PDB file of C-alpha atoms and ligand atoms in Angstrom:
ATOM      1  CA  MET A  18       0.000   0.000   0.000  1.00  0.00           C
ATOM      2  CA  GLN A  19       1.279   3.483  -0.875  1.00  0.00           C
ATOM      3  CA  THR A  20       1.532   6.301   1.648  1.00  0.00           C
ATOM      4  CA  THR A  21       1.730  10.067   1.887  1.00  0.00           C
ATOM      5  CA  LEU A  22       1.942  12.638   4.682  1.00  0.00           C
ATOM      6  CA  LYS A  23      -1.077  13.291   6.884  1.00  0.00           C
ATOM      7  CA  THR A  24      -0.515  17.047   7.040  1.00  0.00           C
ATOM      8  CA  PRO A  25       1.915  19.579   5.528  1.00  0.00           C
ATOM      9  CA  VAL A  26       5.090  20.350   7.449  1.00  0.00           C
ATOM     10  CA  THR A  27       7.552  23.228   6.955  1.00  0.00           C
ATOM     11  CA  LEU A  28      11.264  23.504   7.791  1.00  0.00           C
ATOM     12  CA  THR A  29      13.504  26.548   7.400  1.00  0.00           C
ATOM     13  CA  GLY A  30      17.253  26.913   7.286  1.00  0.00           C
ATOM     14  CA  GLU A  31      20.019  27.941   4.916  1.00  0.00           C
ATOM     15  CA  GLY A  32      21.126  26.606   1.564  1.00  0.00           C
ATOM     16  CA  LEU A  33      24.457  24.775   1.577  1.00  0.00           C
ATOM     17  CA  HIS A  34      25.741  26.468  -1.577  1.00  0.00           C
ATOM     18  CA  SER A  35      24.489  30.045  -1.146  1.00  0.00           C
ATOM     19  CA  GLY A  36      24.164  30.313   2.630  1.00  0.00           C
ATOM     20  CA  ARG A  37      20.884  32.108   1.935  1.00  0.00           C
ATOM     21  CA  PRO A  38      17.581  31.425   3.780  1.00  0.00           C
ATOM     22  CA  ALA A  39      15.730  28.422   2.377  1.00  0.00           C
ATOM     23  CA  ARG A  40      12.279  27.055   3.231  1.00  0.00           C
ATOM     24  CA  ILE A  41      10.779  23.669   2.409  1.00  0.00           C
ATOM     25  CA  THR A  42       7.187  22.457   2.879  1.00  0.00           C
ATOM     26  CA  LEU A  43       6.362  18.773   2.501  1.00  0.00           C
ATOM     27  CA  ALA A  44       2.684  18.230   1.708  1.00  0.00           C
ATOM     28  CA  PRO A  45       0.353  15.286   1.055  1.00  0.00           C
ATOM     29  CA  ALA A  46       0.022  14.118  -2.555  1.00  0.00           C
ATOM     30  CA  PRO A  47      -2.244  11.563  -4.271  1.00  0.00           C
ATOM     31  CA  ALA A  48      -1.288   7.960  -5.031  1.00  0.00           C
ATOM     32  CA  ASP A  49       0.997   7.391  -8.024  1.00  0.00           C
ATOM     33  CA  SER A  50       2.194  11.019  -8.070  1.00  0.00           C
ATOM     34  CA  GLY A  51       5.555  10.091  -6.520  1.00  0.00           C
ATOM     35  CA  ILE A  52       7.842  12.707  -4.982  1.00  0.00           C
ATOM     36  CA  VAL A  53       7.699  16.039  -6.815  1.00  0.00           C
ATOM     37  CA  PHE A  54       9.540  19.244  -5.907  1.00  0.00           C
ATOM     38  CA  ARG A  55       8.000  22.610  -6.786  1.00  0.00           C
ATOM     39  CA  ARG A  56       9.785  25.962  -6.788  1.00  0.00           C
ATOM     40  CA  THR A  57       7.657  28.680  -5.173  1.00  0.00           C
ATOM     41  CA  ASP A  58       9.911  31.573  -6.182  1.00  0.00           C
ATOM     42  CA  ALA A  59       9.585  33.246  -9.568  1.00  0.00           C
ATOM     43  CA  VAL A  60      11.001  30.853 -12.117  1.00  0.00           C
ATOM     44  CA  GLU A  61      10.442  30.784 -15.845  1.00  0.00           C
ATOM     45  CA  GLY A  62       8.758  27.624 -17.069  1.00  0.00           C
ATOM     46  CA  ASP A  63       7.276  24.678 -15.188  1.00  0.00           C
ATOM     47  CA  PRO A  64       8.075  25.026 -11.447  1.00  0.00           C
ATOM     48  CA  ARG A  65       7.592  21.284 -10.840  1.00  0.00           C
ATOM     49  CA  VAL A  66      10.725  19.125 -10.741  1.00  0.00           C
ATOM     50  CA  PRO A  67      10.159  15.361 -10.426  1.00  0.00           C
ATOM     51  CA  ALA A  68      12.455  13.434  -8.073  1.00  0.00           C
ATOM     52  CA  ARG A  69      13.625  10.988 -10.686  1.00  0.00           C
ATOM     53  CA  TRP A  70      16.935   9.469 -11.788  1.00  0.00           C
ATOM     54  CA  ASP A  71      16.518  10.790 -15.341  1.00  0.00           C
ATOM     55  CA  ALA A  72      16.077  14.384 -14.076  1.00  0.00           C
ATOM     56  CA  THR A  73      19.433  14.250 -12.247  1.00  0.00           C
ATOM     57  CA  VAL A  74      22.472  16.104 -13.570  1.00  0.00           C
ATOM     58  CA  HIS A  75      26.071  16.011 -12.370  1.00  0.00           C
ATOM     59  CA  ALA A  76      26.881  18.357  -9.482  1.00  0.00           C
ATOM     60  CA  PRO A  77      30.048  18.177  -7.388  1.00  0.00           C
ATOM     61  CA  LEU A  78      28.653  18.297  -3.846  1.00  0.00           C
ATOM     62  CA  CYS A  79      25.053  17.129  -3.968  1.00  0.00           C
ATOM     63  CA  THR A  80      22.255  15.659  -6.019  1.00  0.00           C
ATOM     64  CA  LEU A  81      20.767  18.220  -8.423  1.00  0.00           C
ATOM     65  CA  LEU A  82      17.444  17.759 -10.212  1.00  0.00           C
ATOM     66  CA  VAL A  83      16.561  19.715 -13.360  1.00  0.00           C
ATOM     67  CA  ASN A  84      13.282  19.594 -15.320  1.00  0.00           C
ATOM     68  CA  GLY A  85      12.809  20.045 -19.075  1.00  0.00           C
ATOM     69  CA  ASP A  86      12.523  23.840 -18.695  1.00  0.00           C
ATOM     70  CA  GLY A  87      15.865  24.059 -16.896  1.00  0.00           C
ATOM     71  CA  VAL A  88      14.253  24.692 -13.483  1.00  0.00           C
ATOM     72  CA  SER A  89      16.379  23.036 -10.791  1.00  0.00           C
ATOM     73  CA  VAL A  90      16.425  22.020  -7.130  1.00  0.00           C
ATOM     74  CA  SER A  91      19.688  21.050  -5.444  1.00  0.00           C
ATOM     75  CA  THR A  92      20.677  19.119  -2.316  1.00  0.00           C
ATOM     76  CA  VAL A  93      17.625  16.840  -2.494  1.00  0.00           C
ATOM     77  CA  GLU A  94      19.340  13.699  -1.182  1.00  0.00           C
ATOM     78  CA  HIS A  95      18.777  14.049   2.568  1.00  0.00           C
ATOM     79  CA  VAL A  96      15.035  14.774   2.344  1.00  0.00           C
ATOM     80  CA  MET A  97      14.764  11.969  -0.241  1.00  0.00           C
ATOM     81  CA  ALA A  98      16.536   9.619   2.194  1.00  0.00           C
ATOM     82  CA  ALA A  99      14.123  10.605   4.981  1.00  0.00           C
ATOM     83  CA  LEU A 100      11.094   9.920   2.766  1.00  0.00           C
ATOM     84  CA  ALA A 101      12.506   6.592   1.534  1.00  0.00           C
ATOM     85  CA  GLY A 102      13.609   5.537   5.026  1.00  0.00           C
ATOM     86  CA  LEU A 103      10.129   6.256   6.395  1.00  0.00           C
ATOM     87  CA  GLY A 104       8.346   4.614   3.464  1.00  0.00           C
ATOM     88  CA  VAL A 105       6.628   7.800   2.199  1.00  0.00           C
ATOM     89  CA  HIS A 106       5.918   7.286  -1.508  1.00  0.00           C
ATOM     90  CA  ASN A 107       4.015  10.429  -2.500  1.00  0.00           C
ATOM     91  CA  ALA A 108       4.688  14.059  -1.520  1.00  0.00           C
ATOM     92  CA  LEU A 109       4.605  17.525  -3.044  1.00  0.00           C
ATOM     93  CA  ILE A 110       7.625  19.443  -1.781  1.00  0.00           C
ATOM     94  CA  ASP A 111       7.571  23.228  -2.108  1.00  0.00           C
ATOM     95  CA  VAL A 112      10.980  24.894  -1.957  1.00  0.00           C
ATOM     96  CA  SER A 113      11.462  28.664  -1.729  1.00  0.00           C
ATOM     97  CA  GLY A 114      14.519  28.769  -3.986  1.00  0.00           C
ATOM     98  CA  PRO A 115      17.084  26.638  -5.785  1.00  0.00           C
ATOM     99  CA  GLU A 116      18.207  24.713  -2.672  1.00  0.00           C
ATOM    100  CA  VAL A 117      16.699  22.448  -0.046  1.00  0.00           C
ATOM    101  CA  PRO A 118      17.946  23.791   3.346  1.00  0.00           C
ATOM    102  CA  ILE A 119      20.950  21.859   4.663  1.00  0.00           C
ATOM    103  CA  LEU A 120      19.712  22.073   8.296  1.00  0.00           C
ATOM    104  CA  ASP A 121      22.090  20.004  10.490  1.00  0.00           C
ATOM    105  CA  GLY A 122      23.649  18.188   7.507  1.00  0.00           C
ATOM    106  CA  SER A 123      21.786  14.951   8.259  1.00  0.00           C
ATOM    107  CA  ALA A 124      18.284  13.636   7.525  1.00  0.00           C
ATOM    108  CA  ALA A 125      17.174  13.707  11.179  1.00  0.00           C
ATOM    109  CA  PRO A 126      15.291  17.057  11.048  1.00  0.00           C
ATOM    110  CA  PHE A 127      13.269  15.792   8.053  1.00  0.00           C
ATOM    111  CA  VAL A 128      12.582  12.470   9.794  1.00  0.00           C
ATOM    112  CA  LYS A 129      11.363  14.208  12.947  1.00  0.00           C
ATOM    113  CA  ALA A 130       9.125  16.587  10.977  1.00  0.00           C
ATOM    114  CA  ILE A 131       7.588  13.786   8.871  1.00  0.00           C
ATOM    115  CA  LEU A 132       6.956  11.517  11.856  1.00  0.00           C
ATOM    116  CA  ARG A 133       5.318  14.365  13.751  1.00  0.00           C
ATOM    117  CA  ALA A 134       3.152  15.235  10.705  1.00  0.00           C
ATOM    118  CA  GLY A 135       2.168  11.570  10.462  1.00  0.00           C
ATOM    119  CA  ILE A 136       2.103   9.111   7.573  1.00  0.00           C
ATOM    120  CA  ALA A 137      -1.217   8.210   5.951  1.00  0.00           C
ATOM    121  CA  PRO A 138      -1.981   5.062   3.924  1.00  0.00           C
ATOM    122  CA  LEU A 139      -3.398   5.499   0.414  1.00  0.00           C
ATOM    123  CA  ASP A 140      -5.732   3.033  -1.217  1.00  0.00           C
ATOM    124  CA  ALA A 141      -3.345   2.022  -3.988  1.00  0.00           C
ATOM    125  CA  PRO A 142      -0.891  -0.848  -4.397  1.00  0.00           C
ATOM    126  CA  LEU A 143       2.823  -0.164  -3.976  1.00  0.00           C
ATOM    127  CA  MET A 144       5.171  -1.144  -6.779  1.00  0.00           C
ATOM    128  CA  ALA A 145       8.775  -1.981  -5.903  1.00  0.00           C
ATOM    129  CA  LEU A 146      11.728  -2.345  -8.236  1.00  0.00           C
ATOM    130  CA  ARG A 147      13.060  -5.888  -7.871  1.00  0.00           C
ATOM    131  CA  ILE A 148      16.644  -6.390  -9.003  1.00  0.00           C
ATOM    132  CA  LEU A 149      16.927  -9.488 -11.203  1.00  0.00           C
ATOM    133  CA  LYS A 150      20.601  -9.506 -12.118  1.00  0.00           C
ATOM    134  CA  PRO A 151      23.728  -7.679 -10.964  1.00  0.00           C
ATOM    135  CA  VAL A 152      24.555  -4.299 -12.504  1.00  0.00           C
ATOM    136  CA  GLU A 153      27.798  -2.514 -11.651  1.00  0.00           C
ATOM    137  CA  VAL A 154      29.481   0.780 -12.562  1.00  0.00           C
ATOM    138  CA  ARG A 155      33.007   1.935 -11.755  1.00  0.00           C
ATOM    139  CA  ASP A 156      35.025   5.138 -11.694  1.00  0.00           C
ATOM    140  CA  SER A 157      38.685   4.293 -11.037  1.00  0.00           C
ATOM    141  CA  GLU A 158      38.658   2.838  -7.466  1.00  0.00           C
ATOM    142  CA  ALA A 159      34.992   3.646  -6.823  1.00  0.00           C
ATOM    143  CA  VAL A 160      32.329   0.972  -7.356  1.00  0.00           C
ATOM    144  CA  ALA A 161      28.539   1.035  -7.174  1.00  0.00           C
ATOM    145  CA  ARG A 162      26.584  -2.184  -7.662  1.00  0.00           C
ATOM    146  CA  LEU A 163      23.036  -3.515  -7.353  1.00  0.00           C
ATOM    147  CA  GLU A 164      22.349  -7.233  -7.072  1.00  0.00           C
ATOM    148  CA  PRO A 165      19.342  -9.438  -6.324  1.00  0.00           C
ATOM    149  CA  ALA A 166      18.199  -9.738  -2.672  1.00  0.00           C
ATOM    150  CA  SER A 167      14.856 -10.291  -0.985  1.00  0.00           C
ATOM    151  CA  GLU A 168      15.141  -7.055   1.019  1.00  0.00           C
ATOM    152  CA  LEU A 169      16.783  -3.644   0.594  1.00  0.00           C
ATOM    153  CA  ARG A 170      20.283  -3.928   1.996  1.00  0.00           C
ATOM    154  CA  ILE A 171      22.982  -1.256   1.742  1.00  0.00           C
ATOM    155  CA  ASP A 172      26.672  -2.169   2.093  1.00  0.00           C
ATOM    156  CA  PHE A 173      29.213   0.634   2.069  1.00  0.00           C
ATOM    157  CA  GLU A 174      32.977   0.976   2.355  1.00  0.00           C
ATOM    158  CA  ILE A 175      35.058   4.156   2.455  1.00  0.00           C
ATOM    159  CA  ASP A 176      38.781   4.691   2.820  1.00  0.00           C
ATOM    160  CA  PHE A 177      40.241   8.125   3.545  1.00  0.00           C
ATOM    161  CA  GLU A 178      43.820   9.170   4.274  1.00  0.00           C
ATOM    162  CA  ASP A 179      42.656  11.271   7.208  1.00  0.00           C
ATOM    163  CA  ALA A 180      42.962   9.078  10.311  1.00  0.00           C
ATOM    164  CA  ALA A 181      39.811  10.686  11.756  1.00  0.00           C
ATOM    165  CA  ILE A 182      37.871   8.867   9.004  1.00  0.00           C
ATOM    166  CA  GLY A 183      40.179   6.075   7.759  1.00  0.00           C
ATOM    167  CA  HIS A 184      38.696   2.768   6.585  1.00  0.00           C
ATOM    168  CA  GLN A 185      35.040   2.244   7.485  1.00  0.00           C
ATOM    169  CA  VAL A 186      32.701  -0.597   6.476  1.00  0.00           C
ATOM    170  CA  ARG A 187      29.030  -1.028   7.342  1.00  0.00           C
ATOM    171  CA  SER A 188      26.149  -3.195   6.136  1.00  0.00           C
ATOM    172  CA  LEU A 189      22.490  -2.702   7.001  1.00  0.00           C
ATOM    173  CA  ASP A 190      19.148  -4.327   6.229  1.00  0.00           C
ATOM    174  CA  MET A 191      16.951  -1.249   5.816  1.00  0.00           C
ATOM    175  CA  ALA A 192      13.705  -2.848   7.097  1.00  0.00           C
ATOM    176  CA  ASN A 193      11.948  -2.083  10.381  1.00  0.00           C
ATOM    177  CA  GLY A 194      13.107   1.426  11.092  1.00  0.00           C
ATOM    178  CA  ALA A 195      16.821   0.662  10.731  1.00  0.00           C
ATOM    179  CA  PHE A 196      17.281   3.899   8.799  1.00  0.00           C
ATOM    180  CA  VAL A 197      15.804   6.001  11.610  1.00  0.00           C
ATOM    181  CA  ARG A 198      17.770   4.314  14.384  1.00  0.00           C
ATOM    182  CA  GLU A 199      21.103   3.768  12.624  1.00  0.00           C
ATOM    183  CA  LEU A 200      21.587   6.278   9.793  1.00  0.00           C
ATOM    184  CA  CYS A 201      19.338   9.327   9.772  1.00  0.00           C
ATOM    185  CA  ASP A 202      21.304  11.548  12.184  1.00  0.00           C
ATOM    186  CA  SER A 203      24.706  11.070  10.515  1.00  0.00           C
ATOM    187  CA  ARG A 204      26.028  14.273   8.957  1.00  0.00           C
ATOM    188  CA  THR A 205      27.893  15.164   5.807  1.00  0.00           C
ATOM    189  CA  PHE A 206      31.669  15.237   6.296  1.00  0.00           C
ATOM    190  CA  CYS A 207      34.604  16.959   4.658  1.00  0.00           C
ATOM    191  CA  ARG A 208      38.252  17.853   5.205  1.00  0.00           C
ATOM    192  CA  ARG A 209      39.381  21.249   6.428  1.00  0.00           C
ATOM    193  CA  SER A 210      41.439  21.732   3.254  1.00  0.00           C
ATOM    194  CA  ASP A 211      38.274  21.138   1.182  1.00  0.00           C
ATOM    195  CA  VAL A 212      36.371  23.721   3.240  1.00  0.00           C
ATOM    196  CA  GLU A 213      39.114  26.321   2.751  1.00  0.00           C
ATOM    197  CA  TYR A 214      39.221  25.627  -0.998  1.00  0.00           C
ATOM    198  CA  MET A 215      35.424  25.776  -1.359  1.00  0.00           C
ATOM    199  CA  HIS A 216      35.023  29.004   0.601  1.00  0.00           C
ATOM    200  CA  ALA A 217      37.864  30.625  -1.358  1.00  0.00           C
ATOM    201  CA  HIS A 218      35.962  29.760  -4.542  1.00  0.00           C
ATOM    202  CA  GLY A 219      32.548  30.878  -3.292  1.00  0.00           C
ATOM    203  CA  LEU A 220      31.267  27.310  -2.834  1.00  0.00           C
ATOM    204  CA  ALA A 221      29.381  25.768   0.105  1.00  0.00           C
ATOM    205  CA  LEU A 222      28.934  29.199   1.683  1.00  0.00           C
ATOM    206  CA  GLY A 223      26.276  27.697   3.994  1.00  0.00           C
ATOM    207  CA  GLY A 224      28.647  24.969   5.193  1.00  0.00           C
ATOM    208  CA  THR A 225      29.573  25.255   8.882  1.00  0.00           C
ATOM    209  CA  MET A 226      31.323  23.264  11.595  1.00  0.00           C
ATOM    210  CA  GLU A 227      27.833  22.318  12.842  1.00  0.00           C
ATOM    211  CA  ASN A 228      26.204  21.033   9.628  1.00  0.00           C
ATOM    212  CA  ALA A 229      29.236  19.034   8.493  1.00  0.00           C
ATOM    213  CA  VAL A 230      31.784  16.917  10.303  1.00  0.00           C
ATOM    214  CA  VAL A 231      35.056  18.693   9.479  1.00  0.00           C
ATOM    215  CA  VAL A 232      38.242  16.653   9.906  1.00  0.00           C
ATOM    216  CA  ASP A 233      41.934  17.467   9.645  1.00  0.00           C
ATOM    217  CA  GLY A 234      44.238  14.449   9.801  1.00  0.00           C
ATOM    218  CA  ASP A 235      43.382  12.587  12.997  1.00  0.00           C
ATOM    219  CA  ALA A 236      41.390  15.475  14.476  1.00  0.00           C
ATOM    220  CA  VAL A 237      37.631  16.074  14.330  1.00  0.00           C
ATOM    221  CA  LEU A 238      37.279  19.863  14.320  1.00  0.00           C
ATOM    222  CA  SER A 239      33.501  20.092  14.656  1.00  0.00           C
ATOM    223  CA  PRO A 240      32.404  21.025  18.186  1.00  0.00           C
ATOM    224  CA  GLY A 241      31.003  18.028  20.042  1.00  0.00           C
ATOM    225  CA  GLY A 242      32.875  15.580  17.826  1.00  0.00           C
ATOM    226  CA  LEU A 243      31.195  12.682  16.073  1.00  0.00           C
ATOM    227  CA  ARG A 244      27.638  11.452  16.652  1.00  0.00           C
ATOM    228  CA  HIS A 245      28.842   7.884  15.891  1.00  0.00           C
ATOM    229  CA  ALA A 246      32.389   6.534  15.673  1.00  0.00           C
ATOM    230  CA  ASP A 247      31.674   5.662  12.026  1.00  0.00           C
ATOM    231  CA  GLU A 248      29.420   8.637  11.259  1.00  0.00           C
ATOM    232  CA  PRO A 249      31.008   9.212   7.801  1.00  0.00           C
ATOM    233  CA  VAL A 250      30.178   5.751   6.372  1.00  0.00           C
ATOM    234  CA  ARG A 251      26.691   5.958   7.881  1.00  0.00           C
ATOM    235  CA  HIS A 252      26.195   9.260   6.061  1.00  0.00           C
ATOM    236  CA  LYS A 253      27.333   7.699   2.780  1.00  0.00           C
ATOM    237  CA  MET A 254      24.650   5.013   3.282  1.00  0.00           C
ATOM    238  CA  LEU A 255      22.082   7.731   3.978  1.00  0.00           C
ATOM    239  CA  ASP A 256      23.088   9.487   0.739  1.00  0.00           C
ATOM    240  CA  ALA A 257      22.864   6.179  -1.160  1.00  0.00           C
ATOM    241  CA  LEU A 258      19.325   5.557   0.117  1.00  0.00           C
ATOM    242  CA  GLY A 259      18.278   9.074  -0.971  1.00  0.00           C
ATOM    243  CA  ASP A 260      19.880   8.704  -4.386  1.00  0.00           C
ATOM    244  CA  LEU A 261      18.384   5.218  -4.916  1.00  0.00           C
ATOM    245  CA  ALA A 262      14.941   6.646  -4.115  1.00  0.00           C
ATOM    246  CA  LEU A 263      15.211   8.495  -7.431  1.00  0.00           C
ATOM    247  CA  ALA A 264      14.471   5.110  -9.070  1.00  0.00           C
ATOM    248  CA  GLY A 265      10.819   6.117  -8.575  1.00  0.00           C
ATOM    249  CA  GLY A 266       9.946   3.553  -5.919  1.00  0.00           C
ATOM    250  CA  PRO A 267      11.485   1.330  -3.267  1.00  0.00           C
ATOM    251  CA  ILE A 268      14.151  -1.150  -4.375  1.00  0.00           C
ATOM    252  CA  LEU A 269      14.216  -4.831  -3.442  1.00  0.00           C
ATOM    253  CA  GLY A 270      17.892  -5.572  -3.869  1.00  0.00           C
ATOM    254  CA  ARG A 271      21.329  -5.125  -2.404  1.00  0.00           C
ATOM    255  CA  TYR A 272      23.337  -1.938  -3.044  1.00  0.00           C
ATOM    256  CA  ILE A 273      27.091  -2.184  -2.627  1.00  0.00           C
ATOM    257  CA  GLY A 274      29.085   1.061  -2.614  1.00  0.00           C
ATOM    258  CA  VAL A 275      32.864   1.289  -2.405  1.00  0.00           C
ATOM    259  CA  ARG A 276      34.031   4.929  -2.287  1.00  0.00           C
ATOM    260  CA  SER A 277      30.862   5.652  -4.220  1.00  0.00           C
ATOM    261  CA  GLY A 278      28.956   8.949  -4.270  1.00  0.00           C
ATOM    262  CA  HIS A 279      26.003  10.785  -5.798  1.00  0.00           C
ATOM    263  CA  THR A 280      27.277  10.774  -9.372  1.00  0.00           C
ATOM    264  CA  LEU A 281      28.185   7.077  -9.401  1.00  0.00           C
ATOM    265  CA  THR A 282      24.891   5.985  -7.793  1.00  0.00           C
ATOM    266  CA  ASN A 283      23.016   7.915 -10.464  1.00  0.00           C
ATOM    267  CA  LYS A 284      25.181   6.298 -13.140  1.00  0.00           C
ATOM    268  CA  LEU A 285      24.224   2.946 -11.605  1.00  0.00           C
ATOM    269  CA  LEU A 286      20.491   3.694 -11.900  1.00  0.00           C
ATOM    270  CA  ARG A 287      21.008   4.756 -15.507  1.00  0.00           C
ATOM    271  CA  ALA A 288      22.865   1.490 -16.209  1.00  0.00           C
ATOM    272  CA  LEU A 289      20.131  -0.494 -14.429  1.00  0.00           C
ATOM    273  CA  PHE A 290      17.347   0.984 -16.547  1.00  0.00           C
ATOM    274  CA  ALA A 291      19.440   0.635 -19.722  1.00  0.00           C
ATOM    275  CA  THR A 292      20.090  -3.093 -19.125  1.00  0.00           C
ATOM    276  CA  PRO A 293      17.255  -5.300 -20.426  1.00  0.00           C
ATOM    277  CA  GLY A 294      16.036  -7.774 -17.815  1.00  0.00           C
ATOM    278  CA  ALA A 295      18.058  -6.252 -14.954  1.00  0.00           C
ATOM    279  CA  ALA A 296      14.999  -5.269 -12.897  1.00  0.00           C
ATOM    280  CA  GLU A 297      11.207  -5.452 -12.899  1.00  0.00           C
ATOM    281  CA  TRP A 298       8.437  -3.546 -11.143  1.00  0.00           C
ATOM    282  CA  VAL A 299       6.468  -5.861  -8.875  1.00  0.00           C
ATOM    283  CA  GLU A 300       3.368  -5.239  -6.781  1.00  0.00           C
ATOM    284  CA  CYS A 301       4.217  -5.592  -3.084  1.00  0.00           C
ATOM    285  CA  ASP A 302       2.187  -8.032  -1.026  1.00  0.00           C
ATOM    286  CA  ALA A 303       2.129  -7.827   2.779  1.00  0.00           C
ATOM    287  CA  GLU A 304       5.220 -10.021   3.003  1.00  0.00           C
ATOM    288  CA  ALA A 305       7.250  -7.798   0.641  1.00  0.00           C
ATOM    289  CA  LEU A 306       6.057  -4.637   2.429  1.00  0.00           C
ATOM    290  CA  ARG A 307       7.485  -5.927   5.711  1.00  0.00           C
ATOM    291  CA  ARG A 308      10.923  -6.103   4.104  1.00  0.00           C
ATOM    292  CA  LEU A 309      10.900  -2.485   2.931  1.00  0.00           C
ATOM    293  CA  PRO A 310      12.145   0.575   4.841  1.00  0.00           C
ATOM    294  CA  GLY A 311       9.561   2.507   6.782  1.00  0.00           C
ATOM    295  CA  VAL A 312       7.141  -0.243   7.778  1.00  0.00           C
ATOM    296  CA  GLY A 313       6.901  -0.368  11.555  1.00  0.00           C
ATOM    297  CA  VAL A 314       8.717   2.947  12.149  1.00  0.00           C
ATOM    298  CA  SER A 315       7.288   4.934  15.043  1.00  0.00           C
ATOM    299  CA  LEU A 316       8.027   8.064  17.010  1.00  0.00           C
ATOM    300  CA  ALA A 317       9.713   5.801  19.568  1.00  0.00           C
ATOM    301  CA  ASP A 318      12.474   5.082  17.024  1.00  0.00           C
ATOM    302  CA  LEU A 319      13.299   8.788  17.167  1.00  0.00           C
ATOM    303  CA  ALA A 320      14.528   8.355  20.740  1.00  0.00           C
ATOM    304  CA  ALA A 321      17.769   7.088  19.277  1.00  0.00           C
ATOM    305  CA  VAL A 322      18.374  10.394  17.506  1.00  0.00           C
ATOM    306  CA  ALA A 323      16.377  13.003  19.445  1.00  0.00           C
TER     307      ALA A 323
HETATM  308 ZN1   ZN B  29      24.824  13.822   2.112  1.00  0.00          ZN
END
């Protein structure tokens, strides 16, 4: 069964790229409409931007969606992860400008807002994308792969020179609220040298020590340190869930990411849909629904991140 939000919910913050005020309102939407962003500022052309893999264009720091009229919304991955992790399949998302607010750099503020708004069932069957054969893409040492599995599982591995991050591996079955308890509060991370470079070039002007974990060698510079010892790999899994949600529905399959990122995960979806027989849309019965993210999530799961 598909779902949407019970009531609209609004969050305000700043855009990661511009540092300017940004507002987002998530609102209920009918069955089969999927997740659609809508720009509420003055834009030329259609203000609606569908959250789909084929509307995604390459951007260095985030996932950027662009519609046929060139209207764009950036930094969609964390709100997409929250919706996918909570099993919300339909929503109309108004944004006040070109960016979704970065908030605390994780998906937790979106998760809290959606759970407090409530999730409503819709009288329509849910289609999931079942992976039938392995599909893999590479970019030098980075790998992204989807392979058959009866549930959505995300495996991720990162390896950074900085000792504060280093080599991290994690694997998670995404069913039964695992996303809320294990992943949603993990923040974006970057190196101090990257921050200095970006600010010198007018990039990530909304990036702060609070909405990103900033590391320098073996030191974590952000006040308060890490939320989890392996917060960086957890965030990469969060990003992967948000980027996979651009498939247009939940995935029944195993994602394996090694040093992967937004661009490579999108390349993987493009390869998946370009490979005949690699996946099929299947109607979820009660048994399949239980294996998807979101089913069984409650406000109590928020205790882990509140
Ligand atoms: Zn991210």
